[in-house]
């Protein structure tokens, strides 16, 4: 181990055997944290090349269980988001794709941060089962082409250990380490094609386009070099996506979109990402054809019916989907009113997310309990006209004191200008194995 640390410290390449040695023995607790911490710092400064990054990813995949999906018919597609605020896309995309007969199989995690993850959102629906047996998982995927459930605890255990160490040693922000962490969990699940929704902006992990392109490139190359068709789409996360931030509120909004009534940005992005998935599944000749088919799936209610089917198959209370007013509701709804007239200049996604967290919608630690009814619903988005006294947002809370504190903050976060700004792009570009295309 001493030799491996020294080698990387001096900027040399680690061999496949050396990387395998570190990951295997660290997972088995044969190597102490302090030596791996030293290696991580050496990697942070000396970087890893493409071959080393792929080897690290493979070693982490091999540290635990792999999910065999070969008993599921058809080209199986999966989607991963690097995380944002109000990011409800999975709950819309899954049913849309499955309604077209393409198996959408996704193992999701819990949220740590602004709001819950996809699993927490789904658990807003009474009795919805996120822990499925292998048999139920395969049956759902074959019969209704849609399953969203929790990961088995033994997927890429090396990544969990490494991430915890990176978190306390200031070595999280390294592109190779980030890419291998994300891709080891995705590739351990045997989908045929993976769509990566890489968020860019204030509310995203990647704050600027250059670093998001670099990360996307790295992940797309890892996926394709591992033999999985992988594409990344760079999407805007300067302001929250949609209007709702919070678990049951986002489920309600996803249902609205599937019924053709939701916010325009959430609907448009779902259609755009869906068209890429249909291309990956070899169902369409180009993305325009994919978009047309997906719009149809919304207008004919087939996508909404598919959501109902999934909820029924996974034991959830279908009545809450048919009537979203039955979903968990907060005791108080506080109106945040505009202090002046003008146009919305910006809504900092990260700061809004922090406010939702304060109201109880997310987790500060893995043990925190999420309030499924808490959150924020925006009434205005960037470039919307607003009058003095008009409602900017609604705070859903079970704690009035926290809400009053958040109300003051929200007025500062939502910037109002006297003139309208430029229209923002929803999508910045796409990264495939052929290269990067920016719009």
Short mmCIF file of C-alpha atoms in Angstrom, two decimals:
data_model
loop_
_atom_site.label_atom_id
_atom_site.label_comp_id
_atom_site.label_asym_id
_atom_site.label_seq_id
_atom_site.Cartn_x
_atom_site.Cartn_y
_atom_site.Cartn_z
CA UNK A 1 0.00 0.00 0.00
CA UNK A 2 2.89 2.35 0.79
CA UNK A 3 4.29 1.81 -2.72
CA UNK A 4 0.87 2.45 -4.33
CA UNK A 5 0.43 5.74 -2.41
CA UNK A 6 3.96 6.87 -3.32
CA UNK A 7 3.44 5.98 -6.98
CA UNK A 8 0.23 8.03 -7.28
CA UNK A 9 1.74 10.87 -5.20
CA UNK A 10 4.49 11.10 -7.82
CA UNK A 11 1.93 11.30 -10.64
CA UNK A 12 2.41 7.78 -11.98
CA UNK A 13 -0.28 5.46 -13.34
CA UNK A 14 -1.66 2.70 -11.12
CA UNK A 15 -1.98 -0.72 -12.72
CA UNK A 16 -5.26 -2.67 -12.88
CA UNK A 17 -3.85 -5.10 -10.27
CA UNK A 18 -2.93 -2.26 -7.89
CA UNK A 19 -6.40 -0.68 -8.14
CA UNK A 20 -8.06 -4.09 -7.59
CA UNK A 21 -5.78 -4.73 -4.61
CA UNK A 22 -6.75 -1.43 -2.93
CA UNK A 23 -10.51 -1.76 -3.48
CA UNK A 24 -10.74 -5.44 -2.53
CA UNK A 25 -8.67 -5.07 0.63
CA UNK A 26 -10.20 -1.77 1.74
CA UNK A 27 -13.69 -3.32 1.41
CA UNK A 28 -12.52 -6.27 3.53
CA UNK A 29 -11.06 -3.79 6.07
CA UNK A 30 -7.50 -5.07 5.56
CA UNK A 31 -6.24 -1.54 4.77
CA UNK A 32 -6.66 1.28 7.33
CA UNK A 33 -8.59 4.47 6.55
CA UNK A 34 -5.50 6.68 6.92
CA UNK A 35 -3.68 4.95 4.05
CA UNK A 36 -6.71 5.11 1.73
CA UNK A 37 -7.19 8.77 2.73
CA UNK A 38 -3.59 9.43 1.66
CA UNK A 39 -4.20 7.66 -1.65
CA UNK A 40 -7.41 9.67 -2.26
CA UNK A 41 -5.51 12.92 -1.70
CA UNK A 42 -2.79 11.75 -4.12
CA UNK A 43 -5.52 10.92 -6.71
CA UNK A 44 -7.13 14.31 -6.05
CA UNK A 45 -3.92 16.13 -7.04
CA UNK A 46 -2.41 13.74 -9.60
CA UNK A 47 -5.72 12.74 -11.27
CA UNK A 48 -6.53 9.41 -12.95
CA UNK A 49 -6.49 8.66 -16.67
CA UNK A 50 -9.35 6.99 -18.57
CA UNK A 51 -8.06 3.44 -18.09
CA UNK A 52 -7.48 3.93 -14.34
CA UNK A 53 -10.96 5.44 -13.92
CA UNK A 54 -12.59 2.49 -15.73
CA UNK A 55 -10.55 0.03 -13.62
CA UNK A 56 -11.60 1.81 -10.41
CA UNK A 57 -15.25 1.64 -11.53
CA UNK A 58 -14.98 -2.08 -12.34
CA UNK A 59 -13.27 -2.83 -9.01
CA UNK A 60 -16.11 -1.08 -7.13
CA UNK A 61 -18.74 -2.96 -9.17
CA UNK A 62 -16.99 -6.24 -8.33
CA UNK A 63 -16.90 -5.37 -4.62
CA UNK A 64 -20.57 -6.35 -4.25
CA UNK A 65 -23.69 -7.78 -5.90
CA UNK A 66 -24.52 -7.38 -9.57
CA UNK A 67 -28.18 -7.36 -10.59
CA UNK A 68 -28.83 -9.69 -13.51
CA UNK A 69 -31.70 -8.40 -15.67
CA UNK A 70 -31.37 -10.97 -18.45
CA UNK A 71 -34.80 -12.47 -17.57
CA UNK A 72 -36.47 -9.18 -18.54
CA UNK A 73 -37.55 -9.02 -22.20
CA UNK A 74 -36.48 -6.17 -24.50
CA UNK A 75 -33.88 -3.40 -24.30
CA UNK A 76 -33.90 -2.30 -20.65
CA UNK A 77 -33.32 1.40 -20.04
CA UNK A 78 -32.32 3.29 -16.91
CA UNK A 79 -31.89 6.96 -16.07
CA UNK A 80 -29.76 8.69 -13.46
CA UNK A 81 -29.86 12.33 -12.39
CA UNK A 82 -26.87 13.96 -10.69
CA UNK A 83 -29.41 15.66 -8.43
CA UNK A 84 -31.19 18.97 -8.37
CA UNK A 85 -34.09 20.79 -6.74
CA UNK A 86 -37.66 19.87 -7.71
CA UNK A 87 -36.26 17.07 -9.86
CA UNK A 88 -39.32 14.84 -10.29
CA UNK A 89 -38.36 13.59 -13.76
CA UNK A 90 -38.14 9.85 -12.91
CA UNK A 91 -41.79 9.74 -11.81
CA UNK A 92 -42.83 11.16 -15.19
CA UNK A 93 -40.26 9.58 -17.48
CA UNK A 94 -40.68 6.00 -16.20
CA UNK A 95 -44.43 5.75 -16.90
CA UNK A 96 -44.07 7.52 -20.30
CA UNK A 97 -41.39 5.12 -21.52
CA UNK A 98 -43.06 2.01 -20.08
CA UNK A 99 -46.36 2.97 -21.73
CA UNK A 100 -44.54 2.47 -25.05
CA UNK A 101 -43.50 -1.06 -24.10
CA UNK A 102 -39.87 -0.22 -23.24
CA UNK A 103 -38.80 -1.73 -19.86
CA UNK A 104 -37.84 1.13 -17.51
CA UNK A 105 -36.04 -0.43 -14.55
CA UNK A 106 -34.61 1.83 -11.89
CA UNK A 107 -33.04 1.21 -8.54
CA UNK A 108 -33.04 4.49 -6.64
CA UNK A 109 -31.55 5.81 -3.45
CA UNK A 110 -32.80 7.93 -0.59
CA UNK A 111 -32.24 11.65 -0.71
CA UNK A 112 -29.64 13.37 1.40
CA UNK A 113 -30.15 17.10 1.15
CA UNK A 114 -32.90 19.47 0.05
CA UNK A 115 -35.69 16.91 -0.39
CA UNK A 116 -36.03 13.16 -0.34
CA UNK A 117 -34.87 11.01 -3.21
CA UNK A 118 -37.20 9.21 -5.62
CA UNK A 119 -37.90 6.51 -3.00
CA UNK A 120 -38.97 9.08 -0.39
CA UNK A 121 -41.27 10.71 -2.94
CA UNK A 122 -42.89 7.38 -3.79
CA UNK A 123 -43.32 6.62 -0.09
CA UNK A 124 -45.64 9.65 0.09
CA UNK A 125 -48.09 7.15 -1.43
CA UNK A 126 -49.50 5.03 1.39
CA UNK A 127 -48.13 1.43 1.56
CA UNK A 128 -45.98 1.85 -1.58
CA UNK A 129 -43.34 -0.88 -1.38
CA UNK A 130 -39.84 0.19 -2.38
CA UNK A 131 -38.19 -3.04 -1.17
CA UNK A 132 -39.02 -5.74 -3.71
CA UNK A 133 -37.96 -9.36 -3.98
CA UNK A 134 -36.03 -10.30 -7.12
CA UNK A 135 -39.11 -12.24 -8.33
CA UNK A 136 -41.44 -9.22 -7.92
CA UNK A 137 -38.88 -6.95 -9.57
CA UNK A 138 -38.61 -9.20 -12.67
CA UNK A 139 -42.39 -9.79 -12.78
CA UNK A 140 -43.20 -6.06 -12.72
CA UNK A 141 -40.57 -5.31 -15.37
CA UNK A 142 -41.93 -8.02 -17.68
CA UNK A 143 -45.65 -7.51 -17.08
CA UNK A 144 -45.98 -3.71 -16.89
CA UNK A 145 -42.47 -2.67 -18.10
CA UNK A 146 -41.99 -0.39 -15.08
CA UNK A 147 -40.32 -0.84 -11.72
CA UNK A 148 -38.74 1.73 -9.38
CA UNK A 149 -37.38 0.29 -6.16
CA UNK A 150 -34.52 0.54 -3.67
CA UNK A 151 -31.04 -0.77 -4.31
CA UNK A 152 -29.96 -3.92 -2.54
CA UNK A 153 -27.63 -2.92 0.27
CA UNK A 154 -24.71 -4.75 -1.27
CA UNK A 155 -24.43 -2.82 -4.56
CA UNK A 156 -20.90 -1.36 -4.84
CA UNK A 157 -20.14 -1.45 -1.07
CA UNK A 158 -16.61 -0.17 -1.83
CA UNK A 159 -18.16 3.04 -3.13
CA UNK A 160 -20.09 3.61 0.13
CA UNK A 161 -16.88 3.22 2.16
CA UNK A 162 -14.82 5.37 -0.20
CA UNK A 163 -17.46 8.09 -0.41
CA UNK A 164 -17.70 8.36 3.39
CA UNK A 165 -13.92 8.79 3.51
CA UNK A 166 -13.86 11.32 0.63
CA UNK A 167 -16.56 13.29 2.43
CA UNK A 168 -14.39 13.85 5.52
CA UNK A 169 -11.04 14.29 3.72
CA UNK A 170 -12.02 17.06 1.23
CA UNK A 171 -11.54 14.73 -1.76
CA UNK A 172 -15.10 14.65 -3.12
CA UNK A 173 -14.48 17.12 -5.97
CA UNK A 174 -12.40 14.99 -8.29
CA UNK A 175 -13.96 14.15 -11.67
CA UNK A 176 -12.59 10.57 -11.82
CA UNK A 177 -13.76 9.81 -8.29
CA UNK A 178 -17.20 11.34 -8.90
CA UNK A 179 -17.66 9.52 -12.24
CA UNK A 180 -16.57 6.12 -10.94
CA UNK A 181 -18.79 6.52 -7.85
CA UNK A 182 -21.92 7.24 -9.93
CA UNK A 183 -21.20 4.70 -12.66
CA UNK A 184 -20.25 1.80 -10.35
CA UNK A 185 -23.78 1.87 -8.88
CA UNK A 186 -25.45 2.22 -12.29
CA UNK A 187 -23.41 -0.46 -14.06
CA UNK A 188 -23.87 -3.00 -11.24
CA UNK A 189 -27.52 -3.05 -12.35
CA UNK A 190 -27.66 -4.79 -15.72
CA UNK A 191 -29.61 -2.29 -17.86
CA UNK A 192 -28.76 -2.23 -21.57
CA UNK A 193 -28.79 1.57 -21.92
CA UNK A 194 -28.28 4.42 -19.47
CA UNK A 195 -29.35 8.06 -19.74
CA UNK A 196 -27.48 10.46 -17.47
CA UNK A 197 -29.27 13.71 -16.65
CA UNK A 198 -26.33 15.92 -15.64
CA UNK A 199 -27.57 19.04 -13.88
CA UNK A 200 -25.69 22.33 -14.31
CA UNK A 201 -26.09 25.52 -12.28
CA UNK A 202 -26.72 26.96 -8.83
CA UNK A 203 -28.76 24.03 -7.52
CA UNK A 204 -26.52 21.34 -9.02
CA UNK A 205 -23.37 19.56 -7.93
CA UNK A 206 -21.70 20.90 -11.08
CA UNK A 207 -22.03 24.70 -10.94
CA UNK A 208 -20.55 25.47 -14.39
CA UNK A 209 -20.91 24.02 -17.88
CA UNK A 210 -17.21 23.16 -18.37
CA UNK A 211 -17.02 20.88 -15.33
CA UNK A 212 -20.42 19.33 -16.20
CA UNK A 213 -19.16 18.54 -19.72
CA UNK A 214 -15.98 17.03 -18.27
CA UNK A 215 -17.94 14.83 -15.84
CA UNK A 216 -20.44 13.80 -18.55
CA UNK A 217 -17.65 12.86 -20.92
CA UNK A 218 -15.98 10.75 -18.26
CA UNK A 219 -19.21 8.91 -17.32
CA UNK A 220 -20.29 8.34 -20.94
CA UNK A 221 -16.87 6.86 -21.74
CA UNK A 222 -16.93 4.62 -18.66
CA UNK A 223 -20.42 3.33 -19.59
CA UNK A 224 -19.60 2.68 -23.23
CA UNK A 225 -16.19 1.15 -22.41
CA UNK A 226 -18.03 -1.18 -20.02
CA UNK A 227 -20.26 -2.25 -22.91
CA UNK A 228 -23.38 -0.25 -22.02
CA UNK A 229 -24.89 2.33 -24.36
CA UNK A 230 -24.59 5.55 -22.32
CA UNK A 231 -25.64 9.12 -23.16
CA UNK A 232 -25.59 12.28 -20.99
CA UNK A 233 -27.85 15.31 -21.36
CA UNK A 234 -26.74 18.60 -19.74
CA UNK A 235 -29.75 20.32 -18.16
CA UNK A 236 -30.30 23.67 -16.41
CA UNK A 237 -30.53 23.72 -12.61
CA UNK A 238 -30.15 27.45 -11.87
CA UNK A 239 -33.76 27.57 -10.69
CA UNK A 240 -35.86 24.65 -9.41
CA UNK A 241 -37.43 22.38 -12.01
CA UNK A 242 -41.21 22.63 -12.02
CA UNK A 243 -42.95 24.49 -9.19
CA UNK A 244 -42.96 21.97 -6.34
CA UNK A 245 -40.08 21.19 -3.97
CA UNK A 246 -40.97 18.53 -1.41
CA UNK A 247 -42.02 14.90 -1.50
CA UNK A 248 -45.83 14.60 -1.71
CA UNK A 249 -45.92 18.00 -3.47
CA UNK A 250 -43.61 16.66 -6.21
CA UNK A 251 -45.68 13.46 -6.57
CA UNK A 252 -48.76 15.63 -7.06
CA UNK A 253 -46.93 17.68 -9.69
CA UNK A 254 -45.74 14.53 -11.51
CA UNK A 255 -49.35 13.33 -11.66
CA UNK A 256 -50.35 16.73 -13.11
CA UNK A 257 -47.68 16.42 -15.84
CA UNK A 258 -48.83 12.88 -16.70
CA UNK A 259 -52.36 14.29 -17.07
CA UNK A 260 -51.06 17.03 -19.38
CA UNK A 261 -51.52 19.83 -16.82
CA UNK A 262 -48.12 20.31 -15.14
CA UNK A 263 -45.49 23.05 -15.40
CA UNK A 264 -44.10 23.60 -18.89
CA UNK A 265 -40.40 23.16 -18.01
CA UNK A 266 -41.00 19.81 -16.28
CA UNK A 267 -43.14 18.55 -19.17
CA UNK A 268 -40.68 19.72 -21.86
CA UNK A 269 -37.64 18.22 -20.15
CA UNK A 270 -39.44 14.90 -19.65
CA UNK A 271 -40.29 14.79 -23.37
CA UNK A 272 -36.71 15.70 -24.37
CA UNK A 273 -35.10 13.09 -22.10
CA UNK A 274 -37.71 10.51 -23.08
CA UNK A 275 -36.88 10.97 -26.75
CA UNK A 276 -33.22 10.12 -25.99
CA UNK A 277 -34.30 6.97 -24.12
CA UNK A 278 -36.50 5.86 -27.04
CA UNK A 279 -33.52 6.30 -29.35
CA UNK A 280 -31.35 4.22 -27.00
CA UNK A 281 -34.09 1.56 -26.93
CA UNK A 282 -34.08 1.53 -30.76
CA UNK A 283 -37.78 2.43 -30.87
CA UNK A 284 -37.48 5.53 -33.07
CA UNK A 285 -35.30 6.70 -35.95
CA UNK A 286 -34.70 10.17 -34.45
CA UNK A 287 -35.55 12.29 -31.42
CA UNK A 288 -38.29 14.27 -33.22
CA UNK A 289 -40.22 11.07 -33.82
CA UNK A 290 -39.67 10.17 -30.15
CA UNK A 291 -41.03 13.52 -28.94
CA UNK A 292 -44.17 13.16 -31.05
CA UNK A 293 -44.88 9.67 -29.71
CA UNK A 294 -44.30 10.78 -26.10
CA UNK A 295 -46.62 13.78 -26.44
CA UNK A 296 -49.23 11.33 -27.66
CA UNK A 297 -48.67 9.04 -24.67
CA UNK A 298 -49.45 12.00 -22.37
CA UNK A 299 -52.49 13.21 -24.34
CA UNK A 300 -54.06 9.74 -24.48
CA UNK A 301 -53.53 9.29 -20.70
CA UNK A 302 -51.52 6.09 -21.29
CA UNK A 303 -48.56 7.36 -19.24
CA UNK A 304 -50.84 8.29 -16.33
CA UNK A 305 -52.46 4.83 -16.46
CA UNK A 306 -48.98 3.29 -16.35
CA UNK A 307 -48.22 5.17 -13.11
CA UNK A 308 -51.46 3.80 -11.63
CA UNK A 309 -50.37 0.30 -12.68
CA UNK A 310 -46.97 0.64 -11.01
CA UNK A 311 -48.51 1.94 -7.76
CA UNK A 312 -50.94 -0.99 -7.75
CA UNK A 313 -48.18 -3.54 -8.50
CA UNK A 314 -46.01 -2.16 -5.70
CA UNK A 315 -48.81 -2.21 -3.12
CA UNK A 316 -49.49 1.56 -2.98
CA UNK A 317 -52.84 3.24 -2.42
CA UNK A 318 -54.07 3.92 -5.98
CA UNK A 319 -56.81 6.25 -4.65
CA UNK A 320 -54.13 8.79 -3.70
CA UNK A 321 -52.95 8.92 -7.31
CA UNK A 322 -56.51 9.20 -8.64
CA UNK A 323 -57.17 11.96 -6.11
CA UNK A 324 -53.86 13.63 -5.12
CA UNK A 325 -55.69 15.65 -2.44
CA UNK A 326 -55.46 12.43 -0.38
CA UNK A 327 -51.63 12.56 -0.37
CA UNK A 328 -49.94 13.75 2.88
CA UNK A 329 -50.82 17.38 3.59
CA UNK A 330 -49.12 19.93 5.81
CA UNK A 331 -51.05 21.60 8.62
CA UNK A 332 -50.18 25.12 7.44
CA UNK A 333 -49.84 26.77 4.05
CA UNK A 334 -48.17 30.18 4.25
CA UNK A 335 -48.32 32.63 1.35
CA UNK A 336 -45.10 34.52 0.54
CA UNK A 337 -46.06 37.83 -1.10
CA UNK A 338 -43.95 40.00 -3.35
CA UNK A 339 -42.54 43.15 -1.73
CA UNK A 340 -42.48 44.97 -5.09
CA UNK A 341 -43.49 44.97 -8.75
CA UNK A 342 -41.30 43.79 -11.64
CA UNK A 343 -40.04 40.62 -13.30
CA UNK A 344 -38.53 37.61 -11.57
CA UNK A 345 -34.80 37.92 -12.25
CA UNK A 346 -33.61 34.70 -10.60
CA UNK A 347 -34.61 32.00 -8.12
CA UNK A 348 -31.48 30.41 -6.67
CA UNK A 349 -32.25 26.67 -6.74
CA UNK A 350 -29.77 25.73 -4.03
CA UNK A 351 -31.05 28.36 -1.58
CA UNK A 352 -34.69 27.40 -2.24
CA UNK A 353 -33.67 23.79 -1.63
CA UNK A 354 -32.13 24.78 1.70
CA UNK A 355 -35.41 26.45 2.66
CA UNK A 356 -37.35 23.27 1.81
CA UNK A 357 -34.87 21.33 3.96
CA UNK A 358 -35.49 23.74 6.83
CA UNK A 359 -39.23 23.09 6.53
CA UNK A 360 -38.54 19.36 6.93
CA UNK A 361 -38.69 18.18 3.30
CA UNK A 362 -35.16 16.69 3.29
CA UNK A 363 -32.49 15.06 5.42
CA UNK A 364 -29.48 16.68 7.06
CA UNK A 365 -28.12 13.23 7.99
CA UNK A 366 -29.02 9.72 6.79
CA UNK A 367 -30.94 9.18 10.06
CA UNK A 368 -33.09 12.33 9.76
CA UNK A 369 -36.81 11.75 9.32
CA UNK A 370 -38.37 13.37 6.25
CA UNK A 371 -41.68 15.24 6.58
CA UNK A 372 -43.39 13.97 3.41
CA UNK A 373 -45.95 16.80 3.43
CA UNK A 374 -43.50 19.72 3.85
CA UNK A 375 -42.06 21.84 1.07
CA UNK A 376 -42.47 24.85 -1.18
CA UNK A 377 -44.62 25.48 -4.25
CA UNK A 378 -43.45 28.37 -6.41
CA UNK A 379 -46.16 30.54 -7.91
CA UNK A 380 -43.74 32.45 -10.16
CA UNK A 381 -40.68 31.44 -12.19
CA UNK A 382 -37.84 33.39 -13.82
CA UNK A 383 -39.04 36.18 -16.19
CA UNK A 384 -42.65 36.03 -14.92
CA UNK A 385 -44.31 39.42 -14.29
CA UNK A 386 -45.17 40.02 -10.64
CA UNK A 387 -47.21 42.76 -8.91
CA UNK A 388 -46.61 44.06 -5.39
CA UNK A 389 -48.52 41.85 -2.94
CA UNK A 390 -48.86 39.01 -5.45
CA UNK A 391 -48.03 35.50 -4.20
CA UNK A 392 -44.48 34.37 -5.02
CA UNK A 393 -44.64 30.98 -3.29
CA UNK A 394 -46.57 28.79 -0.85
CA UNK A 395 -44.81 27.24 2.13
CA UNK A 396 -46.24 23.88 3.24
CA UNK A 397 -45.25 23.19 6.85
CA UNK A 398 -46.17 21.61 10.16
CA UNK A 399 -44.01 24.09 12.08
CA UNK A 400 -45.16 27.73 11.97
CA UNK A 401 -41.97 29.13 13.51
CA UNK A 402 -39.80 27.55 10.82
CA UNK A 403 -42.20 28.80 8.13
CA UNK A 404 -41.99 32.41 9.33
CA UNK A 405 -38.18 32.20 9.32
CA UNK A 406 -38.20 30.73 5.78
CA UNK A 407 -40.72 33.33 4.54
CA UNK A 408 -38.21 36.16 5.16
CA UNK A 409 -35.42 34.22 3.42
CA UNK A 410 -37.53 33.42 0.35
CA UNK A 411 -38.21 37.12 -0.26
CA UNK A 412 -34.44 37.66 -0.45
CA UNK A 413 -33.81 34.60 -2.65
CA UNK A 414 -36.40 35.47 -5.30
CA UNK A 415 -34.78 38.44 -7.05
CA UNK A 416 -37.08 40.94 -8.75
CA UNK A 417 -35.86 43.27 -11.49
CA UNK A 418 -37.58 46.15 -13.31
CA UNK A 419 -37.03 44.52 -16.70
CA UNK A 420 -37.39 41.07 -18.21
CA UNK A 421 -34.20 39.01 -18.64
CA UNK A 422 -33.12 36.66 -21.42
CA UNK A 423 -34.88 33.33 -21.84
CA UNK A 424 -32.94 30.53 -20.19
CA UNK A 425 -32.01 27.29 -21.92
CA UNK A 426 -33.55 24.15 -20.48
CA UNK A 427 -30.92 21.93 -22.12
CA UNK A 428 -27.30 22.96 -22.72
CA UNK A 429 -26.25 19.99 -24.80
CA UNK A 430 -25.79 16.25 -25.18
CA UNK A 431 -22.76 14.00 -24.72
CA UNK A 432 -22.49 10.69 -26.59
CA UNK A 433 -19.60 8.36 -27.36
CA UNK A 434 -19.16 10.42 -30.57
CA UNK A 435 -18.51 13.58 -28.57
CA UNK A 436 -20.13 16.72 -27.15
CA UNK A 437 -22.85 18.76 -28.90
CA UNK A 438 -23.72 22.07 -27.20
CA UNK A 439 -26.91 23.96 -28.13
#
